[in-house]
PDB file of C-alpha atoms in Angstrom:
ATOM      1  CA  HIS A   1      62.806  10.529 -31.817  1.00 82.00           C
ATOM      2  CA  HIS A   2      60.903  10.342 -28.379  1.00 88.00           C
ATOM      3  CA  PRO A   3      57.437   8.963 -28.520  1.00 89.00           C
ATOM      4  CA  SER A   4      56.087  12.040 -26.950  1.00 91.00           C
ATOM      5  CA  GLU A   5      56.843  13.933 -30.210  1.00 93.00           C
ATOM      6  CA  TYR A   6      54.288  11.866 -32.230  1.00 94.00           C
ATOM      7  CA  ILE A   7      50.632  13.007 -32.231  1.00 91.00           C
ATOM      8  CA  PRO A   8      48.088  10.231 -31.966  1.00 91.00           C
ATOM      9  CA  GLY A   9      47.697   8.349 -35.145  1.00 91.00           C
ATOM     10  CA  SER A  10      51.169   9.079 -36.386  1.00 93.00           C
ATOM     11  CA  VAL A  11      53.152   6.136 -37.873  1.00 95.00           C
ATOM     12  CA  MET A  12      55.999   5.513 -35.753  1.00 96.00           C
ATOM     13  CA  LYS A  13      57.325   2.251 -37.316  1.00 96.00           C
ATOM     14  CA  VAL A  14      56.445   0.048 -40.319  1.00 96.00           C
ATOM     15  CA  LYS A  15      57.797  -3.579 -40.510  1.00 96.00           C
ATOM     16  CA  LEU A  16      57.278  -5.751 -43.614  1.00 96.00           C
ATOM     17  CA  HIS A  17      57.974  -9.302 -44.335  1.00 96.00           C
ATOM     18  CA  ASN A  18      57.352 -10.969 -47.874  1.00 96.00           C
ATOM     19  CA  PHE A  19      55.086  -7.805 -48.743  1.00 95.00           C
ATOM     20  CA  MET A  20      55.072  -6.995 -52.503  1.00 92.00           C
ATOM     21  CA  THR A  21      58.625  -5.907 -53.357  1.00 90.00           C
ATOM     22  CA  TYR A  22      60.114  -6.380 -49.875  1.00 93.00           C
ATOM     23  CA  SER A  23      61.672  -9.632 -48.359  1.00 94.00           C
ATOM     24  CA  ASP A  24      62.294  -7.906 -45.002  1.00 95.00           C
ATOM     25  CA  VAL A  25      62.321  -4.251 -44.145  1.00 94.00           C
ATOM     26  CA  GLU A  26      61.802  -1.799 -41.237  1.00 94.00           C
ATOM     27  CA  MET A  27      61.288   1.820 -41.401  1.00 93.00           C
ATOM     28  CA  GLU A  28      60.797   4.437 -38.622  1.00 94.00           C
ATOM     29  CA  PRO A  29      59.203   7.711 -39.822  1.00 93.00           C
ATOM     30  CA  GLY A  30      59.960  10.850 -37.880  1.00 93.00           C
ATOM     31  CA  PRO A  31      57.050  12.749 -36.291  1.00 92.00           C
ATOM     32  CA  ARG A  32      57.117  15.551 -38.806  1.00 89.00           C
ATOM     33  CA  LEU A  33      57.376  15.388 -42.696  1.00 87.00           C
ATOM     34  CA  ASN A  34      58.719  12.237 -44.257  1.00 89.00           C
ATOM     35  CA  VAL A  35      59.958  11.723 -47.821  1.00 87.00           C
ATOM     36  CA  ILE A  36      60.631   8.552 -49.489  1.00 86.00           C
ATOM     37  CA  LEU A  37      62.755   8.711 -52.619  1.00 87.00           C
ATOM     38  CA  GLY A  38      63.822   6.008 -54.941  1.00 85.00           C
ATOM     39  CA  PRO A  39      63.993   4.959 -58.767  1.00 87.00           C
ATOM     40  CA  ASN A  40      60.837   3.175 -60.046  1.00 84.00           C
ATOM     41  CA  GLY A  41      60.347  -0.295 -58.853  1.00 80.00           C
ATOM     42  CA  THR A  42      62.211   0.221 -55.483  1.00 82.00           C
ATOM     43  CA  GLY A  43      59.007  -0.081 -53.253  1.00 84.00           C
ATOM     44  CA  LYS A  44      57.765   3.474 -52.693  1.00 85.00           C
ATOM     45  CA  SER A  45      54.156   2.202 -53.599  1.00 86.00           C
ATOM     46  CA  SER A  46      54.566  -0.885 -51.525  1.00 88.00           C
ATOM     47  CA  PHE A  47      55.105   1.340 -48.396  1.00 89.00           C
ATOM     48  CA  VAL A  48      51.786   3.265 -49.286  1.00 89.00           C
ATOM     49  CA  CYS A  49      50.022  -0.208 -49.944  1.00 89.00           C
ATOM     50  CA  ALA A  50      51.333  -1.499 -46.526  1.00 92.00           C
ATOM     51  CA  LEU A  51      49.770   1.435 -44.799  1.00 92.00           C
ATOM     52  CA  ALA A  52      46.341   0.901 -46.425  1.00 91.00           C
ATOM     53  CA  ILE A  53      46.203  -2.895 -46.157  1.00 92.00           C
ATOM     54  CA  GLY A  54      47.803  -2.964 -42.717  1.00 94.00           C
ATOM     55  CA  LEU A  55      45.409  -0.297 -41.132  1.00 94.00           C
ATOM     56  CA  ALA A  56      42.129  -2.005 -42.103  1.00 92.00           C
ATOM     57  CA  GLY A  57      41.755  -0.140 -45.412  1.00 88.00           C
ATOM     58  CA  SER A  58      40.005  -1.750 -48.395  1.00 84.00           C
ATOM     59  CA  THR A  59      42.122  -2.747 -51.272  1.00 81.00           C
ATOM     60  CA  LYS A  60      39.907  -0.480 -53.530  1.00 79.00           C
ATOM     61  CA  LEU A  61      41.406   2.548 -51.795  1.00 79.00           C
ATOM     62  CA  LEU A  62      44.526   1.776 -53.722  1.00 80.00           C
ATOM     63  CA  GLY A  63      43.025   1.640 -57.154  1.00 69.00           C
ATOM     64  CA  ARG A  64      45.158  -1.614 -57.909  1.00 65.00           C
ATOM     65  CA  ALA A  65      44.985  -5.231 -56.772  1.00 63.00           C
ATOM     66  CA  ASP A  66      41.655  -6.514 -55.546  1.00 73.00           C
ATOM     67  CA  LYS A  67      42.742  -9.808 -54.194  1.00 85.00           C
ATOM     68  CA  LEU A  68      44.433  -9.626 -50.812  1.00 88.00           C
ATOM     69  CA  SER A  69      46.910 -12.539 -51.699  1.00 90.00           C
ATOM     70  CA  GLU A  70      48.373 -10.352 -54.557  1.00 90.00           C
ATOM     71  CA  PHE A  71      50.135  -8.364 -51.784  1.00 92.00           C
ATOM     72  CA  VAL A  72      52.236 -11.249 -50.759  1.00 94.00           C
ATOM     73  CA  LYS A  73      55.647 -11.257 -52.493  1.00 93.00           C
ATOM     74  CA  ARG A  74      55.945 -13.252 -55.632  1.00 92.00           C
ATOM     75  CA  GLY A  75      57.176 -16.899 -54.885  1.00 93.00           C
ATOM     76  CA  GLU A  76      56.158 -16.647 -51.179  1.00 94.00           C
ATOM     77  CA  GLN A  77      53.186 -18.167 -49.463  1.00 95.00           C
ATOM     78  CA  SER A  78      52.680 -15.640 -46.732  1.00 96.00           C
ATOM     79  CA  GLY A  79      53.666 -12.277 -45.573  1.00 96.00           C
ATOM     80  CA  TYR A  80      52.861  -9.720 -43.088  1.00 96.00           C
ATOM     81  CA  SER A  81      52.873  -5.845 -42.202  1.00 96.00           C
ATOM     82  CA  GLU A  82      53.303  -4.526 -38.805  1.00 97.00           C
ATOM     83  CA  ILE A  83      52.483  -0.925 -38.209  1.00 97.00           C
ATOM     84  CA  THR A  84      53.281   0.880 -34.871  1.00 97.00           C
ATOM     85  CA  LEU A  85      51.030   3.957 -34.428  1.00 97.00           C
ATOM     86  CA  ALA A  86      51.295   6.716 -31.682  1.00 96.00           C
ATOM     87  CA  THR A  87      48.467   7.016 -29.147  1.00 95.00           C
ATOM     88  CA  LYS A  88      47.636   9.563 -26.360  1.00 92.00           C
ATOM     89  CA  ASP A  89      49.919   7.551 -24.110  1.00 94.00           C
ATOM     90  CA  PRO A  90      53.525   7.896 -25.410  1.00 91.00           C
ATOM     91  CA  ASP A  91      54.451   4.695 -23.555  1.00 92.00           C
ATOM     92  CA  ARG A  92      51.707   2.466 -25.084  1.00 95.00           C
ATOM     93  CA  PRO A  93      51.684   2.775 -28.823  1.00 96.00           C
ATOM     94  CA  LEU A  94      49.426   0.608 -30.836  1.00 97.00           C
ATOM     95  CA  VAL A  95      51.041  -2.259 -32.853  1.00 97.00           C
ATOM     96  CA  VAL A  96      48.769  -3.577 -35.568  1.00 97.00           C
ATOM     97  CA  ARG A  97      49.933  -6.597 -37.407  1.00 97.00           C
ATOM     98  CA  ARG A  98      48.172  -8.223 -40.434  1.00 96.00           C
ATOM     99  CA  GLU A  99      49.359 -11.621 -41.554  1.00 97.00           C
ATOM    100  CA  ILE A 100      48.281 -12.650 -45.197  1.00 96.00           C
ATOM    101  CA  LYS A 101      48.047 -16.110 -46.833  1.00 95.00           C
ATOM    102  CA  ARG A 102      48.336 -16.604 -50.500  1.00 93.00           C
ATOM    103  CA  LYS A 103      46.648 -20.082 -50.627  1.00 91.00           C
ATOM    104  CA  ASP A 104      43.160 -19.087 -49.282  1.00 91.00           C
ATOM    105  CA  ASN A 105      43.416 -15.237 -49.731  1.00 91.00           C
ATOM    106  CA  SER A 106      42.829 -14.788 -45.912  1.00 93.00           C
ATOM    107  CA  SER A 107      44.393 -12.718 -43.347  1.00 94.00           C
ATOM    108  CA  THR A 108      44.780 -12.758 -39.470  1.00 96.00           C
ATOM    109  CA  TRP A 109      44.801  -9.465 -37.337  1.00 97.00           C
ATOM    110  CA  ARG A 110      46.637  -8.794 -34.174  1.00 97.00           C
ATOM    111  CA  VAL A 111      46.652  -5.601 -32.016  1.00 97.00           C
ATOM    112  CA  ASN A 112      49.474  -5.477 -29.509  1.00 96.00           C
ATOM    113  CA  ASP A 113      50.083  -9.073 -30.100  1.00 94.00           C
ATOM    114  CA  VAL A 114      46.440 -10.221 -29.434  1.00 96.00           C
ATOM    115  CA  VAL A 115      44.338 -11.744 -32.088  1.00 96.00           C
ATOM    116  CA  VAL A 116      41.440  -9.394 -32.958  1.00 96.00           C
ATOM    117  CA  THR A 117      38.730  -9.074 -35.613  1.00 95.00           C
ATOM    118  CA  HIS A 118      38.903  -6.644 -38.711  1.00 94.00           C
ATOM    119  CA  ASP A 119      36.054  -4.515 -37.162  1.00 95.00           C
ATOM    120  CA  ARG A 120      38.199  -4.021 -34.007  1.00 95.00           C
ATOM    121  CA  VAL A 121      41.039  -2.811 -35.988  1.00 96.00           C
ATOM    122  CA  LYS A 122      38.641  -0.287 -37.681  1.00 94.00           C
ATOM    123  CA  GLN A 123      37.482   0.899 -34.333  1.00 95.00           C
ATOM    124  CA  GLU A 124      40.973   1.629 -33.190  1.00 95.00           C
ATOM    125  CA  MET A 125      41.674   3.381 -36.364  1.00 93.00           C
ATOM    126  CA  HIS A 126      38.510   5.674 -35.826  1.00 88.00           C
ATOM    127  CA  LYS A 127      39.705   6.383 -32.208  1.00 90.00           C
ATOM    128  CA  LEU A 128      43.018   7.579 -33.576  1.00 90.00           C
ATOM    129  CA  GLY A 129      41.532   9.581 -36.444  1.00 86.00           C
ATOM    130  CA  VAL A 130      43.157   7.476 -39.123  1.00 90.00           C
ATOM    131  CA  GLN A 131      40.943   8.133 -42.217  1.00 86.00           C
ATOM    132  CA  LEU A 132      42.256   5.991 -45.178  1.00 86.00           C
ATOM    133  CA  ASP A 133      39.077   6.919 -47.144  1.00 82.00           C
ATOM    134  CA  ASN A 134      39.844  10.625 -46.983  1.00 81.00           C
ATOM    135  CA  LEU A 135      41.806  11.755 -50.018  1.00 80.00           C
ATOM    136  CA  CYS A 136      43.025  14.794 -48.084  1.00 79.00           C
ATOM    137  CA  GLN A 137      44.817  12.541 -45.566  1.00 79.00           C
ATOM    138  CA  PHE A 138      45.638   9.354 -47.553  1.00 82.00           C
ATOM    139  CA  LEU A 139      46.390   9.976 -51.406  1.00 77.00           C
ATOM    140  CA  PRO A 140      47.626   6.854 -53.298  1.00 76.00           C
ATOM    141  CA  GLN A 141      49.235   7.606 -56.598  1.00 76.00           C
ATOM    142  CA  ASP A 142      46.382   5.863 -58.479  1.00 75.00           C
ATOM    143  CA  ARG A 143      43.798   8.181 -57.099  1.00 78.00           C
ATOM    144  CA  VAL A 144      45.353  11.483 -57.847  1.00 79.00           C
ATOM    145  CA  VAL A 145      42.872  12.022 -60.664  1.00 79.00           C
ATOM    146  CA  GLU A 146      40.041  11.458 -58.469  1.00 77.00           C
ATOM    147  CA  PHE A 147      41.355  13.956 -55.994  1.00 80.00           C
ATOM    148  CA  ALA A 148      41.610  16.586 -58.694  1.00 84.00           C
ATOM    149  CA  ARG A 149      38.074  16.141 -59.391  1.00 86.00           C
ATOM    150  CA  LEU A 150      36.788  16.941 -56.033  1.00 83.00           C
ATOM    151  CA  SER A 151      34.720  20.072 -55.987  1.00 87.00           C
ATOM    152  CA  PRO A 152      35.694  23.055 -53.686  1.00 86.00           C
ATOM    153  CA  GLU A 153      32.862  21.980 -51.449  1.00 83.00           C
ATOM    154  CA  GLN A 154      34.073  18.308 -51.163  1.00 82.00           C
ATOM    155  CA  LEU A 155      37.495  19.549 -50.638  1.00 81.00           C
ATOM    156  CA  LEU A 156      36.409  21.714 -47.705  1.00 81.00           C
ATOM    157  CA  LYS A 157      34.614  18.794 -46.071  1.00 79.00           C
ATOM    158  CA  GLU A 158      37.452  16.295 -46.523  1.00 77.00           C
ATOM    159  CA  THR A 159      39.931  18.840 -45.294  1.00 78.00           C
ATOM    160  CA  GLU A 160      37.694  19.561 -42.104  1.00 75.00           C
ATOM    161  CA  ARG A 161      37.548  15.780 -41.604  1.00 73.00           C
ATOM    162  CA  ALA A 162      41.204  15.389 -41.865  1.00 73.00           C
ATOM    163  CA  ILE A 163      41.952  18.191 -39.191  1.00 72.00           C
ATOM    164  CA  GLY A 164      42.208  17.144 -35.589  1.00 58.00           C
ATOM    165  CA  ASN A 165      39.444  15.205 -34.172  1.00 59.00           C
ATOM    166  CA  ALA A 166      37.106  16.186 -36.977  1.00 64.00           C
ATOM    167  CA  GLU A 167      35.173  18.454 -34.656  1.00 73.00           C
ATOM    168  CA  LEU A 168      35.169  21.212 -37.254  1.00 73.00           C
ATOM    169  CA  PHE A 169      33.511  18.735 -39.776  1.00 73.00           C
ATOM    170  CA  ASP A 170      30.687  17.959 -37.279  1.00 78.00           C
ATOM    171  CA  MET A 171      29.939  21.591 -36.560  1.00 80.00           C
ATOM    172  CA  HIS A 172      29.889  22.381 -40.334  1.00 79.00           C
ATOM    173  CA  GLU A 173      27.526  19.422 -40.932  1.00 79.00           C
ATOM    174  CA  LEU A 174      25.258  20.691 -38.049  1.00 84.00           C
ATOM    175  CA  LEU A 175      25.381  24.233 -39.505  1.00 84.00           C
ATOM    176  CA  ILE A 176      24.216  22.819 -42.789  1.00 83.00           C
ATOM    177  CA  LYS A 177      21.420  20.936 -41.096  1.00 88.00           C
ATOM    178  CA  LYS A 178      20.225  24.050 -39.282  1.00 89.00           C
ATOM    179  CA  LYS A 179      20.301  26.016 -42.405  1.00 88.00           C
ATOM    180  CA  ASP A 180      18.175  23.365 -44.226  1.00 89.00           C
ATOM    181  CA  ALA A 181      15.833  23.495 -41.312  1.00 89.00           C
ATOM    182  CA  ILE A 182      15.562  27.149 -41.540  1.00 92.00           C
ATOM    183  CA  GLN A 183      14.889  27.084 -45.273  1.00 90.00           C
ATOM    184  CA  GLY A 184      12.305  24.464 -44.547  1.00 90.00           C
ATOM    185  CA  LEU A 185      10.520  26.798 -42.184  1.00 91.00           C
ATOM    186  CA  GLU A 186      10.776  29.774 -44.605  1.00 91.00           C
ATOM    187  CA  ARG A 187       9.208  27.593 -47.265  1.00 92.00           C
ATOM    188  CA  GLU A 188       6.358  26.703 -44.825  1.00 91.00           C
ATOM    189  CA  VAL A 189       5.930  30.368 -43.794  1.00 92.00           C
ATOM    190  CA  ALA A 190       5.695  31.427 -47.414  1.00 91.00           C
ATOM    191  CA  ASN A 191       3.175  28.617 -48.154  1.00 92.00           C
ATOM    192  CA  LYS A 192       0.978  29.765 -45.159  1.00 92.00           C
ATOM    193  CA  ARG A 193       1.126  33.403 -46.140  1.00 91.00           C
ATOM    194  CA  ALA A 194       0.162  32.517 -49.621  1.00 91.00           C
ATOM    195  CA  LYS A 195      -2.877  30.506 -48.267  1.00 91.00           C
ATOM    196  CA  ILE A 196      -3.740  33.448 -45.915  1.00 92.00           C
ATOM    197  CA  ASP A 197      -3.689  35.882 -48.975  1.00 88.00           C
ATOM    198  CA  LYS A 198      -5.955  33.499 -50.961  1.00 89.00           C
ATOM    199  CA  LEU A 199      -8.444  33.209 -48.055  1.00 89.00           C
ATOM    200  CA  LYS A 200      -8.376  36.916 -47.622  1.00 87.00           C
ATOM    201  CA  ALA A 201      -9.029  37.472 -51.294  1.00 87.00           C
ATOM    202  CA  GLU A 202     -11.966  34.894 -51.143  1.00 83.00           C
ATOM    203  CA  ASN A 203     -13.401  36.515 -48.207  1.00 85.00           C
ATOM    204  CA  ALA A 204     -13.316  40.023 -49.875  1.00 83.00           C
ATOM    205  CA  SER A 205     -15.041  38.577 -52.861  1.00 82.00           C
ATOM    206  CA  VAL A 206     -17.732  37.120 -50.671  1.00 82.00           C
ATOM    207  CA  GLU A 207     -18.191  40.436 -48.814  1.00 77.00           C
ATOM    208  CA  ARG A 208     -18.704  42.238 -52.245  1.00 74.00           C
ATOM    209  CA  ASP A 209     -21.315  39.744 -53.178  1.00 66.00           C
TER     210      ASP A 209
END
């Protein structure tokens, strides 16, 4: 596949070393629909975990291991995930590498082979529209029940966030704020009318006296 076929934020390549069930593996998803098939225990969930852990997501998003060191393959002292994402420039993809050490439960981040902070990686994900906390964009197996419990309103908002650059979501939020502001003004007008009616009644009573 040519790099120009991938929209910004798309996963172009995933490389794993001593990560969960994998010793060494390299996968290159296509620019459209990708399906990973295999019997239980062959590493399908490991691939999903690699995406979350390797793109600055919290371990809590996965609903499983809390300690980062638990993602290192059993019997090994370190491992890494290296994920290549498409950007607006087809010739300059973003390569995010996270090296994990079992001994002290620590990790080191690299973006395009330059050591960076966790916050820097999160900023890059935000620019590319990668939303690991959005169940409409990233839905691990252990969080399917949580997804099913979303209300229609929540589903609409999460879907809007997941589409394009989230402009639709921002517009929706703005409309909600404007509606709330209008309702506030209507309440204020109603209160002032009630006050005016009360004053008119008191004035009429005084005039009769």
